[in-house]
Every structure is written in structure tokens, then in C-alpha cells.
């Protein structure tokens, strides 16, 4: 087995651990199983070690990250409210920096069209590790902060809200064109497990929940949605408007159901629908 094949296998295994971390994080947040947080941190660190061994994370950055994951998982719950708040603010700052790829010592992992073949072709999109693991750090914090009561009566907000957004896009003049993206499985994996997960942890799981400690729910949701929309300003002002409306949907889904997984699902369905049905929208 060549060194390149070993590296590809290591990357595949690391992404399996990452995906398991995402699934476990959402389960713990949504069910309140705080006693599982140390186990989640362990799985996160194993995946991070794999990416580090494959050469995509600097050793110093990996050590700092592993210490951070361990401390948040073991010490956060024992801190005073003042220091808990500082940890949350620090996590959100890191998430913001990672969202703009300003975290030192972490490279983007290239995805391959053929995992087991030497010299395989790179896909047109990659797996941003900085944003992914910043989302997991926020997940460790969210699992121990401000739990919400679950209410499944409002699950209908997801299909109704997504349908309303798609109808609006059609009214704005974008033609309905069914499109299947290249390497759809890998693309959907990255979009769900990295983009939607990390962004929902930052905007809804961290920022919106923090604002709701000081503001009424509607202003907190609205401010978060506007900031979510502005984060997409590089795609044009029409997309900012659509993203803001989508942010309102995700925020109300999370507020009404108390289930972060549903806001992640809402985000994912909107992204997939726009990409697969309305390719004329800037992506």
C-alpha cells in the first residue's frame, strides 16, 4: 500500500469520526444528555488526531484544540456564570474567525473522486476543517448551556417554511431547473455535516441563544437572521435577503421546537433545494 493510499484511508476514517461527532453532538444537545459530553470530546479528539497525522493540522494548533475540547468538556460546568459567559464569547469569536478561515495552522482537506486510487481527481469543493471543528467546540458548549424545552408540535414549520421560500424564489423570477450536482453524495455530506452544522451551531446554537438571555425571542431571532444574511453579502444583496429570510425560518424552528437538529435540517433542505432546483441563484 502506497503512502498516498494510507493517507486517503486515514482521511476517510477521520471524516467518519467527524460525522459521528456531529451526530452525537446534536443528539446530546437535543436530549440534554450532558453526562455524555466527555465521550463526545473523546470522539472529536480522535478525529482531529487523524487529520493531524494526515498533515492537515499543525501540531501546535492540534494541541491547543485538544486542550480546549478537553477543558470545555470537563471544566465548563463547574465555572461561575461570569467565566461561563467568557467561554461562550470566546467560542463564538473562534467560530467567527473559522467561518472566514482565519484560524492559523489548519488546512482545507481536499476531497477525492476516487478514494482508493493513487493520483485521484480532486473535487471542485473541499472540506474546511477550521469551520468544522469550530462548530464542534460550539457544540460542546451548547450541550451544557441554556437547554430548551422540546415541542414537536411545531415541526410543520420546516416543510411549510422551506416551501414558502422556494415559492418566493420562483416569484422573484428564478426558473425552476432540476439539477444534480457533480459528486452529489460528497457534496451533500459537506453541506450537511460542515456548512449547515457549523453555521447553525454558531448562529442559532450560540448567538441566538445568547441574545435570548437579554432580549425577547423575536428581536433575538431577527438580529441573528440579519447577521446570518449579511454573512452572505459576497453573493449579492438578493442572496442576503433570501438568506435573512432563511435565517428567520431556522431561528423560529429552533425557538418553537427546541430541537437544534431541526434547524440544521431546515438549513440543509433550503440549501439543497436552491442548488438542485434554482441553479440561477448565486451559490
PDB file of C-alpha atoms in Angstrom:
ATOM      1  CA  UNK A   1       0.000   0.000   0.000  1.00  0.00           C
ATOM      2  CA  UNK A   2       1.420   3.372  -1.020  1.00  0.00           C
ATOM      3  CA  UNK A   3       1.790   6.405   1.250  1.00  0.00           C
ATOM      4  CA  UNK A   4      -0.908   8.178  -0.741  1.00  0.00           C
ATOM      5  CA  UNK A   5      -3.357   5.315  -0.226  1.00  0.00           C
ATOM      6  CA  UNK A   6      -2.609   5.252   3.516  1.00  0.00           C
ATOM      7  CA  UNK A   7      -3.250   8.998   3.665  1.00  0.00           C
ATOM      8  CA  UNK A   8      -6.579   8.620   1.860  1.00  0.00           C
ATOM      9  CA  UNK A   9      -7.668   5.833   4.219  1.00  0.00           C
ATOM     10  CA  UNK A  10      -6.676   7.970   7.217  1.00  0.00           C
ATOM     11  CA  UNK A  11      -8.669  10.907   5.844  1.00  0.00           C
ATOM     12  CA  UNK A  12     -11.711   8.702   5.263  1.00  0.00           C
ATOM     13  CA  UNK A  13     -11.516   7.305   8.814  1.00  0.00           C
ATOM     14  CA  UNK A  14     -11.112  10.804  10.244  1.00  0.00           C
ATOM     15  CA  UNK A  15     -14.194  12.012   8.395  1.00  0.00           C
ATOM     16  CA  UNK A  16     -16.144   9.050   9.782  1.00  0.00           C
ATOM     17  CA  UNK A  17     -15.150  10.149  13.294  1.00  0.00           C
ATOM     18  CA  UNK A  18     -16.097  13.720  12.422  1.00  0.00           C
ATOM     19  CA  UNK A  19     -19.526  12.633  11.155  1.00  0.00           C
ATOM     20  CA  UNK A  20     -20.037  10.559  14.316  1.00  0.00           C
ATOM     21  CA  UNK A  21     -19.103  13.623  16.390  1.00  0.00           C
ATOM     22  CA  UNK A  22     -21.698  15.755  14.594  1.00  0.00           C
ATOM     23  CA  UNK A  23     -24.463  13.175  15.053  1.00  0.00           C
ATOM     24  CA  UNK A  24     -23.589  12.639  18.717  1.00  0.00           C
ATOM     25  CA  UNK A  25     -23.324  16.388  19.380  1.00  0.00           C
ATOM     26  CA  UNK A  26     -26.798  17.078  18.019  1.00  0.00           C
ATOM     27  CA  UNK A  27     -28.228  14.144  19.975  1.00  0.00           C
ATOM     28  CA  UNK A  28     -26.706  15.374  23.236  1.00  0.00           C
ATOM     29  CA  UNK A  29     -27.842  18.979  22.663  1.00  0.00           C
ATOM     30  CA  UNK A  30     -31.385  17.951  21.754  1.00  0.00           C
ATOM     31  CA  UNK A  31     -31.842  15.386  24.536  1.00  0.00           C
ATOM     32  CA  UNK A  32     -29.897  17.103  27.320  1.00  0.00           C
ATOM     33  CA  UNK A  33     -27.591  14.114  27.923  1.00  0.00           C
ATOM     34  CA  UNK A  34     -24.871  16.255  29.474  1.00  0.00           C
ATOM     35  CA  UNK A  35     -23.194  13.237  31.039  1.00  0.00           C
ATOM     36  CA  UNK A  36     -22.164  12.151  27.518  1.00  0.00           C
ATOM     37  CA  UNK A  37     -20.178  15.336  26.826  1.00  0.00           C
ATOM     38  CA  UNK A  38     -16.762  13.822  27.804  1.00  0.00           C
ATOM     39  CA  UNK A  39     -17.368  10.909  25.420  1.00  0.00           C
ATOM     40  CA  UNK A  40     -18.208  13.375  22.662  1.00  0.00           C
ATOM     41  CA  UNK A  41     -14.950  15.233  23.324  1.00  0.00           C
ATOM     42  CA  UNK A  42     -13.049  11.950  23.043  1.00  0.00           C
ATOM     43  CA  UNK A  43     -14.536  11.150  19.622  1.00  0.00           C
ATOM     44  CA  UNK A  44     -13.838  14.709  18.443  1.00  0.00           C
ATOM     45  CA  UNK A  45     -10.199  14.465  19.501  1.00  0.00           C
ATOM     46  CA  UNK A  46      -9.708  11.076  17.795  1.00  0.00           C
ATOM     47  CA  UNK A  47     -10.920  12.546  14.506  1.00  0.00           C
ATOM     48  CA  UNK A  48      -8.732  15.607  14.959  1.00  0.00           C
ATOM     49  CA  UNK A  49      -5.698  13.376  15.601  1.00  0.00           C
ATOM     50  CA  UNK A  50      -6.358  11.620  12.300  1.00  0.00           C
ATOM     51  CA  UNK A  51      -6.441  14.870  10.346  1.00  0.00           C
ATOM     52  CA  UNK A  52      -3.281  15.983  12.167  1.00  0.00           C
ATOM     53  CA  UNK A  53      -1.453  12.756  11.326  1.00  0.00           C
ATOM     54  CA  UNK A  54      -2.505  13.210   7.686  1.00  0.00           C
ATOM     55  CA  UNK A  55      -0.782  16.611   7.698  1.00  0.00           C
ATOM     56  CA  UNK A  56      -3.758  18.969   7.585  1.00  0.00           C
ATOM     57  CA  UNK A  57      -3.456  20.389  11.126  1.00  0.00           C
ATOM     58  CA  UNK A  58      -0.253  21.793  12.633  1.00  0.00           C
ATOM     59  CA  UNK A  59       0.889  20.048  15.801  1.00  0.00           C
ATOM     60  CA  UNK A  60       0.709  23.219  17.932  1.00  0.00           C
ATOM     61  CA  UNK A  61      -2.777  24.031  16.657  1.00  0.00           C
ATOM     62  CA  UNK A  62      -3.877  20.442  17.299  1.00  0.00           C
ATOM     63  CA  UNK A  63      -2.539  20.512  20.866  1.00  0.00           C
ATOM     64  CA  UNK A  64      -4.313  23.805  21.624  1.00  0.00           C
ATOM     65  CA  UNK A  65      -7.521  22.460  20.079  1.00  0.00           C
ATOM     66  CA  UNK A  66      -7.405  19.210  22.044  1.00  0.00           C
ATOM     67  CA  UNK A  67      -6.773  21.083  25.305  1.00  0.00           C
ATOM     68  CA  UNK A  68      -9.709  23.385  24.514  1.00  0.00           C
ATOM     69  CA  UNK A  69     -12.058  20.480  23.770  1.00  0.00           C
ATOM     70  CA  UNK A  70     -10.990  18.692  26.951  1.00  0.00           C
ATOM     71  CA  UNK A  71     -11.368  21.742  29.197  1.00  0.00           C
ATOM     72  CA  UNK A  72     -14.780  22.679  27.794  1.00  0.00           C
ATOM     73  CA  UNK A  73     -15.979  19.101  28.260  1.00  0.00           C
ATOM     74  CA  UNK A  74     -14.709  18.713  31.825  1.00  0.00           C
ATOM     75  CA  UNK A  75     -14.462  22.158  33.445  1.00  0.00           C
ATOM     76  CA  UNK A  76     -17.136  24.379  31.875  1.00  0.00           C
ATOM     77  CA  UNK A  77     -19.989  23.152  34.063  1.00  0.00           C
ATOM     78  CA  UNK A  78     -18.018  23.957  37.245  1.00  0.00           C
ATOM     79  CA  UNK A  79     -17.258  27.584  36.304  1.00  0.00           C
ATOM     80  CA  UNK A  80     -19.034  30.647  37.665  1.00  0.00           C
ATOM     81  CA  UNK A  81     -21.593  32.315  35.405  1.00  0.00           C
ATOM     82  CA  UNK A  82     -19.116  35.090  34.594  1.00  0.00           C
ATOM     83  CA  UNK A  83     -16.488  32.660  33.297  1.00  0.00           C
ATOM     84  CA  UNK A  84     -19.067  30.531  31.513  1.00  0.00           C
ATOM     85  CA  UNK A  85     -20.080  33.635  29.618  1.00  0.00           C
ATOM     86  CA  UNK A  86     -16.437  34.356  28.703  1.00  0.00           C
ATOM     87  CA  UNK A  87     -16.049  30.808  27.376  1.00  0.00           C
ATOM     88  CA  UNK A  88     -19.174  31.223  25.261  1.00  0.00           C
ATOM     89  CA  UNK A  89     -17.935  34.546  23.883  1.00  0.00           C
ATOM     90  CA  UNK A  90     -14.548  33.004  23.153  1.00  0.00           C
ATOM     91  CA  UNK A  91     -16.188  30.106  21.347  1.00  0.00           C
ATOM     92  CA  UNK A  92     -18.268  32.469  19.226  1.00  0.00           C
ATOM     93  CA  UNK A  93     -15.190  34.561  18.372  1.00  0.00           C
ATOM     94  CA  UNK A  94     -13.364  31.408  17.287  1.00  0.00           C
ATOM     95  CA  UNK A  95     -16.391  30.360  15.243  1.00  0.00           C
ATOM     96  CA  UNK A  96     -16.431  33.757  13.527  1.00  0.00           C
ATOM     97  CA  UNK A  97     -12.726  33.566  12.712  1.00  0.00           C
ATOM     98  CA  UNK A  98     -13.088  29.994  11.450  1.00  0.00           C
ATOM     99  CA  UNK A  99     -16.045  30.996   9.284  1.00  0.00           C
ATOM    100  CA  UNK A 100     -13.739  33.413   7.464  1.00  0.00           C
ATOM    101  CA  UNK A 101     -10.872  30.868   7.522  1.00  0.00           C
ATOM    102  CA  UNK A 102      -8.643  32.984   9.745  1.00  0.00           C
ATOM    103  CA  UNK A 103      -7.561  30.212  12.150  1.00  0.00           C
ATOM    104  CA  UNK A 104      -3.842  29.512  11.876  1.00  0.00           C
ATOM    105  CA  UNK A 105      -2.443  26.037  11.320  1.00  0.00           C
ATOM    106  CA  UNK A 106      -5.439  24.319   9.707  1.00  0.00           C
ATOM    107  CA  UNK A 107      -5.616  23.431   6.024  1.00  0.00           C
ATOM    108  CA  UNK A 108      -8.685  22.605   3.969  1.00  0.00           C
ATOM    109  CA  UNK A 109      -8.940  18.884   3.240  1.00  0.00           C
ATOM    110  CA  UNK A 110      -9.272  18.115  -0.478  1.00  0.00           C
ATOM    111  CA  UNK A 111     -11.983  15.615  -1.336  1.00  0.00           C
ATOM    112  CA  UNK A 112     -11.290  12.965  -3.927  1.00  0.00           C
ATOM    113  CA  UNK A 113     -13.490  11.455  -6.622  1.00  0.00           C
ATOM    114  CA  UNK A 114     -11.868   8.030  -6.145  1.00  0.00           C
ATOM    115  CA  UNK A 115     -10.792   7.427  -2.570  1.00  0.00           C
ATOM    116  CA  UNK A 116      -8.626   4.361  -3.133  1.00  0.00           C
ATOM    117  CA  UNK A 117      -6.828   5.222  -6.370  1.00  0.00           C
ATOM    118  CA  UNK A 118      -3.415   6.900  -6.410  1.00  0.00           C
ATOM    119  CA  UNK A 119      -3.449  10.246  -8.203  1.00  0.00           C
ATOM    120  CA  UNK A 120      -7.237  10.521  -7.908  1.00  0.00           C
ATOM    121  CA  UNK A 121      -9.033  13.584  -9.187  1.00  0.00           C
ATOM    122  CA  UNK A 122      -9.803  16.393  -6.741  1.00  0.00           C
ATOM    123  CA  UNK A 123     -13.404  17.515  -6.493  1.00  0.00           C
ATOM    124  CA  UNK A 124     -14.415  21.091  -7.149  1.00  0.00           C
ATOM    125  CA  UNK A 125     -15.099  21.661  -3.444  1.00  0.00           C
ATOM    126  CA  UNK A 126     -13.244  20.839  -0.244  1.00  0.00           C
ATOM    127  CA  UNK A 127     -13.829  20.100   3.429  1.00  0.00           C
ATOM    128  CA  UNK A 128     -12.942  23.157   5.594  1.00  0.00           C
ATOM    129  CA  UNK A 129     -11.573  21.716   8.840  1.00  0.00           C
ATOM    130  CA  UNK A 130     -11.385  25.045  10.667  1.00  0.00           C
ATOM    131  CA  UNK A 131     -15.100  25.728  10.365  1.00  0.00           C
ATOM    132  CA  UNK A 132     -15.982  22.094  11.062  1.00  0.00           C
ATOM    133  CA  UNK A 133     -14.086  21.823  14.342  1.00  0.00           C
ATOM    134  CA  UNK A 134     -15.080  25.318  15.492  1.00  0.00           C
ATOM    135  CA  UNK A 135     -18.657  24.072  15.133  1.00  0.00           C
ATOM    136  CA  UNK A 136     -17.845  21.061  17.303  1.00  0.00           C
ATOM    137  CA  UNK A 137     -16.332  23.290  20.011  1.00  0.00           C
ATOM    138  CA  UNK A 138     -19.516  25.368  19.996  1.00  0.00           C
ATOM    139  CA  UNK A 139     -21.479  22.119  20.194  1.00  0.00           C
ATOM    140  CA  UNK A 140     -19.630  21.110  23.371  1.00  0.00           C
ATOM    141  CA  UNK A 141     -20.567  24.469  24.889  1.00  0.00           C
ATOM    142  CA  UNK A 142     -24.168  24.341  23.642  1.00  0.00           C
ATOM    143  CA  UNK A 143     -24.587  20.883  25.163  1.00  0.00           C
ATOM    144  CA  UNK A 144     -24.083  22.460  28.597  1.00  0.00           C
ATOM    145  CA  UNK A 145     -25.758  25.845  28.163  1.00  0.00           C
ATOM    146  CA  UNK A 146     -29.343  27.102  28.344  1.00  0.00           C
ATOM    147  CA  UNK A 147     -31.284  23.934  27.398  1.00  0.00           C
ATOM    148  CA  UNK A 148     -34.610  24.469  25.673  1.00  0.00           C
ATOM    149  CA  UNK A 149     -37.830  22.544  26.189  1.00  0.00           C
ATOM    150  CA  UNK A 150     -38.664  20.372  23.191  1.00  0.00           C
ATOM    151  CA  UNK A 151     -42.010  20.812  21.477  1.00  0.00           C
ATOM    152  CA  UNK A 152     -42.629  18.679  18.398  1.00  0.00           C
ATOM    153  CA  UNK A 153     -45.957  20.367  17.613  1.00  0.00           C
ATOM    154  CA  UNK A 154     -44.128  22.963  15.525  1.00  0.00           C
ATOM    155  CA  UNK A 155     -42.187  20.564  13.319  1.00  0.00           C
ATOM    156  CA  UNK A 156     -44.521  21.622  10.496  1.00  0.00           C
ATOM    157  CA  UNK A 157     -42.576  24.898  10.321  1.00  0.00           C
ATOM    158  CA  UNK A 158     -39.804  23.086   8.441  1.00  0.00           C
ATOM    159  CA  UNK A 159     -41.714  21.930   5.319  1.00  0.00           C
ATOM    160  CA  UNK A 160     -44.020  24.953   5.279  1.00  0.00           C
ATOM    161  CA  UNK A 161     -41.168  27.420   5.686  1.00  0.00           C
ATOM    162  CA  UNK A 162     -38.958  25.751   3.083  1.00  0.00           C
ATOM    163  CA  UNK A 163     -41.886  25.614   0.659  1.00  0.00           C
ATOM    164  CA  UNK A 164     -42.634  29.312   1.198  1.00  0.00           C
ATOM    165  CA  UNK A 165     -39.019  30.261   0.499  1.00  0.00           C
ATOM    166  CA  UNK A 166     -38.965  28.244  -2.714  1.00  0.00           C
ATOM    167  CA  UNK A 167     -42.213  29.873  -3.820  1.00  0.00           C
ATOM    168  CA  UNK A 168     -40.674  33.297  -3.157  1.00  0.00           C
ATOM    169  CA  UNK A 169     -37.626  32.412  -5.252  1.00  0.00           C
ATOM    170  CA  UNK A 170     -39.924  31.405  -8.101  1.00  0.00           C
ATOM    171  CA  UNK A 171     -41.916  34.651  -7.771  1.00  0.00           C
ATOM    172  CA  UNK A 172     -38.644  36.611  -7.953  1.00  0.00           C
ATOM    173  CA  UNK A 173     -38.196  35.198 -11.434  1.00  0.00           C
ATOM    174  CA  UNK A 174     -35.708  32.390 -10.987  1.00  0.00           C
ATOM    175  CA  UNK A 175     -36.574  29.479 -13.315  1.00  0.00           C
ATOM    176  CA  UNK A 176     -37.172  26.034 -11.863  1.00  0.00           C
ATOM    177  CA  UNK A 177     -34.399  23.817 -13.270  1.00  0.00           C
ATOM    178  CA  UNK A 178     -33.801  20.406 -11.753  1.00  0.00           C
ATOM    179  CA  UNK A 179     -30.047  19.899 -11.377  1.00  0.00           C
ATOM    180  CA  UNK A 180     -27.984  17.151  -9.767  1.00  0.00           C
ATOM    181  CA  UNK A 181     -24.573  18.457  -8.631  1.00  0.00           C
ATOM    182  CA  UNK A 182     -21.447  16.546  -9.573  1.00  0.00           C
ATOM    183  CA  UNK A 183     -20.425  14.007  -6.940  1.00  0.00           C
ATOM    184  CA  UNK A 184     -23.735  14.633  -5.175  1.00  0.00           C
ATOM    185  CA  UNK A 185     -23.075  12.313  -2.206  1.00  0.00           C
ATOM    186  CA  UNK A 186     -19.798  14.005  -1.255  1.00  0.00           C
ATOM    187  CA  UNK A 187     -21.298  17.429  -1.877  1.00  0.00           C
ATOM    188  CA  UNK A 188     -24.314  16.733   0.344  1.00  0.00           C
ATOM    189  CA  UNK A 189     -22.059  15.311   3.060  1.00  0.00           C
ATOM    190  CA  UNK A 190     -20.003  18.508   3.198  1.00  0.00           C
ATOM    191  CA  UNK A 191     -23.062  20.741   3.051  1.00  0.00           C
ATOM    192  CA  UNK A 192     -24.900  18.948   5.858  1.00  0.00           C
ATOM    193  CA  UNK A 193     -22.068  17.900   8.142  1.00  0.00           C
ATOM    194  CA  UNK A 194     -19.926  21.011   7.828  1.00  0.00           C
ATOM    195  CA  UNK A 195     -21.784  24.020   6.392  1.00  0.00           C
ATOM    196  CA  UNK A 196     -25.227  23.574   7.933  1.00  0.00           C
ATOM    197  CA  UNK A 197     -23.997  22.075  11.202  1.00  0.00           C
ATOM    198  CA  UNK A 198     -21.304  24.693  11.891  1.00  0.00           C
ATOM    199  CA  UNK A 199     -23.439  27.650  10.828  1.00  0.00           C
ATOM    200  CA  UNK A 200     -26.434  26.543  12.889  1.00  0.00           C
ATOM    201  CA  UNK A 201     -24.218  25.980  15.939  1.00  0.00           C
ATOM    202  CA  UNK A 202     -22.852  29.496  15.579  1.00  0.00           C
ATOM    203  CA  UNK A 203     -25.983  31.435  14.633  1.00  0.00           C
ATOM    204  CA  UNK A 204     -28.739  29.521  16.411  1.00  0.00           C
ATOM    205  CA  UNK A 205     -26.992  27.328  18.995  1.00  0.00           C
ATOM    206  CA  UNK A 206     -24.700  30.096  20.230  1.00  0.00           C
ATOM    207  CA  UNK A 207     -25.580  33.624  19.072  1.00  0.00           C
ATOM    208  CA  UNK A 208     -29.383  33.399  19.125  1.00  0.00           C
ATOM    209  CA  UNK A 209     -29.449  31.586  22.460  1.00  0.00           C
ATOM    210  CA  UNK A 210     -27.043  34.154  23.939  1.00  0.00           C
ATOM    211  CA  UNK A 211     -29.162  37.064  22.707  1.00  0.00           C
ATOM    212  CA  UNK A 212     -32.265  35.438  24.186  1.00  0.00           C
ATOM    213  CA  UNK A 213     -30.707  35.811  27.644  1.00  0.00           C
ATOM    214  CA  UNK A 214     -31.024  39.585  27.235  1.00  0.00           C
ATOM    215  CA  UNK A 215     -33.744  40.132  24.622  1.00  0.00           C
ATOM    216  CA  UNK A 216     -37.222  38.856  23.855  1.00  0.00           C
ATOM    217  CA  UNK A 217     -37.269  35.896  21.431  1.00  0.00           C
ATOM    218  CA  UNK A 218     -38.443  37.786  18.331  1.00  0.00           C
ATOM    219  CA  UNK A 219     -35.737  40.513  18.417  1.00  0.00           C
ATOM    220  CA  UNK A 220     -33.084  37.879  19.176  1.00  0.00           C
ATOM    221  CA  UNK A 221     -34.205  35.762  16.213  1.00  0.00           C
ATOM    222  CA  UNK A 222     -34.427  38.808  13.932  1.00  0.00           C
ATOM    223  CA  UNK A 223     -30.958  40.150  14.815  1.00  0.00           C
ATOM    224  CA  UNK A 224     -29.426  36.716  14.325  1.00  0.00           C
ATOM    225  CA  UNK A 225     -31.179  36.298  10.976  1.00  0.00           C
ATOM    226  CA  UNK A 226     -29.969  39.688   9.715  1.00  0.00           C
ATOM    227  CA  UNK A 227     -26.385  38.872  10.704  1.00  0.00           C
ATOM    228  CA  UNK A 228     -26.765  35.464   9.038  1.00  0.00           C
ATOM    229  CA  UNK A 229     -27.907  37.203   5.861  1.00  0.00           C
ATOM    230  CA  UNK A 230     -25.074  39.735   5.933  1.00  0.00           C
ATOM    231  CA  UNK A 231     -22.548  36.903   6.262  1.00  0.00           C
ATOM    232  CA  UNK A 232     -23.517  36.028   2.658  1.00  0.00           C
ATOM    233  CA  UNK A 233     -23.099  39.554   1.257  1.00  0.00           C
ATOM    234  CA  UNK A 234     -20.360  38.375  -1.124  1.00  0.00           C
ATOM    235  CA  UNK A 235     -23.100  36.590  -3.077  1.00  0.00           C
ATOM    236  CA  UNK A 236     -25.098  39.754  -3.714  1.00  0.00           C
ATOM    237  CA  UNK A 237     -27.924  41.599  -1.989  1.00  0.00           C
ATOM    238  CA  UNK A 238     -30.690  39.378  -3.344  1.00  0.00           C
ATOM    239  CA  UNK A 239     -28.995  36.419  -1.713  1.00  0.00           C
ATOM    240  CA  UNK A 240     -28.599  38.431   1.507  1.00  0.00           C
ATOM    241  CA  UNK A 241     -32.359  38.953   1.554  1.00  0.00           C
ATOM    242  CA  UNK A 242     -33.068  35.281   0.890  1.00  0.00           C
ATOM    243  CA  UNK A 243     -30.512  34.188   3.493  1.00  0.00           C
ATOM    244  CA  UNK A 244     -32.051  36.565   6.044  1.00  0.00           C
ATOM    245  CA  UNK A 245     -35.489  35.067   5.442  1.00  0.00           C
ATOM    246  CA  UNK A 246     -33.999  31.591   5.678  1.00  0.00           C
ATOM    247  CA  UNK A 247     -32.339  32.650   8.939  1.00  0.00           C
ATOM    248  CA  UNK A 248     -35.734  33.721  10.299  1.00  0.00           C
ATOM    249  CA  UNK A 249     -37.095  30.291   9.399  1.00  0.00           C
ATOM    250  CA  UNK A 250     -34.217  28.428  11.062  1.00  0.00           C
ATOM    251  CA  UNK A 251     -34.452  30.673  14.121  1.00  0.00           C
ATOM    252  CA  UNK A 252     -38.180  30.163  14.612  1.00  0.00           C
ATOM    253  CA  UNK A 253     -37.837  26.418  14.016  1.00  0.00           C
ATOM    254  CA  UNK A 254     -35.243  26.237  16.773  1.00  0.00           C
ATOM    255  CA  UNK A 255     -37.162  28.531  19.114  1.00  0.00           C
ATOM    256  CA  UNK A 256     -40.505  26.770  18.700  1.00  0.00           C
ATOM    257  CA  UNK A 257     -39.298  23.169  18.684  1.00  0.00           C
ATOM    258  CA  UNK A 258     -36.250  23.471  20.938  1.00  0.00           C
ATOM    259  CA  UNK A 259     -34.558  20.931  18.651  1.00  0.00           C
ATOM    260  CA  UNK A 260     -31.343  22.174  17.051  1.00  0.00           C
ATOM    261  CA  UNK A 261     -31.299  19.180  14.691  1.00  0.00           C
ATOM    262  CA  UNK A 262     -34.453  20.548  13.069  1.00  0.00           C
ATOM    263  CA  UNK A 263     -32.871  23.935  12.389  1.00  0.00           C
ATOM    264  CA  UNK A 264     -29.888  22.098  10.854  1.00  0.00           C
ATOM    265  CA  UNK A 265     -32.332  20.072   8.749  1.00  0.00           C
ATOM    266  CA  UNK A 266     -34.198  23.232   7.740  1.00  0.00           C
ATOM    267  CA  UNK A 267     -30.914  24.850   6.705  1.00  0.00           C
ATOM    268  CA  UNK A 268     -29.889  21.752   4.742  1.00  0.00           C
ATOM    269  CA  UNK A 269     -33.211  21.473   2.900  1.00  0.00           C
ATOM    270  CA  UNK A 270     -33.099  25.133   1.887  1.00  0.00           C
ATOM    271  CA  UNK A 271     -29.518  24.792   0.608  1.00  0.00           C
ATOM    272  CA  UNK A 272     -30.244  21.623  -1.338  1.00  0.00           C
ATOM    273  CA  UNK A 273     -33.465  22.991  -2.797  1.00  0.00           C
ATOM    274  CA  UNK A 274     -31.783  26.170  -4.015  1.00  0.00           C
ATOM    275  CA  UNK A 275     -28.885  24.241  -5.519  1.00  0.00           C
ATOM    276  CA  UNK A 276     -30.940  21.427  -7.071  1.00  0.00           C
ATOM    277  CA  UNK A 277     -33.984  23.442  -8.186  1.00  0.00           C
ATOM    278  CA  UNK A 278     -32.751  27.009  -8.711  1.00  0.00           C
ATOM    279  CA  UNK A 279     -29.176  26.939 -10.072  1.00  0.00           C
ATOM    280  CA  UNK A 280     -29.597  30.554 -11.273  1.00  0.00           C
ATOM    281  CA  UNK A 281     -29.256  31.736  -7.668  1.00  0.00           C
ATOM    282  CA  UNK A 282     -25.599  32.640  -6.909  1.00  0.00           C
ATOM    283  CA  UNK A 283     -24.090  29.885  -4.743  1.00  0.00           C
TER     284      UNK A 283
END
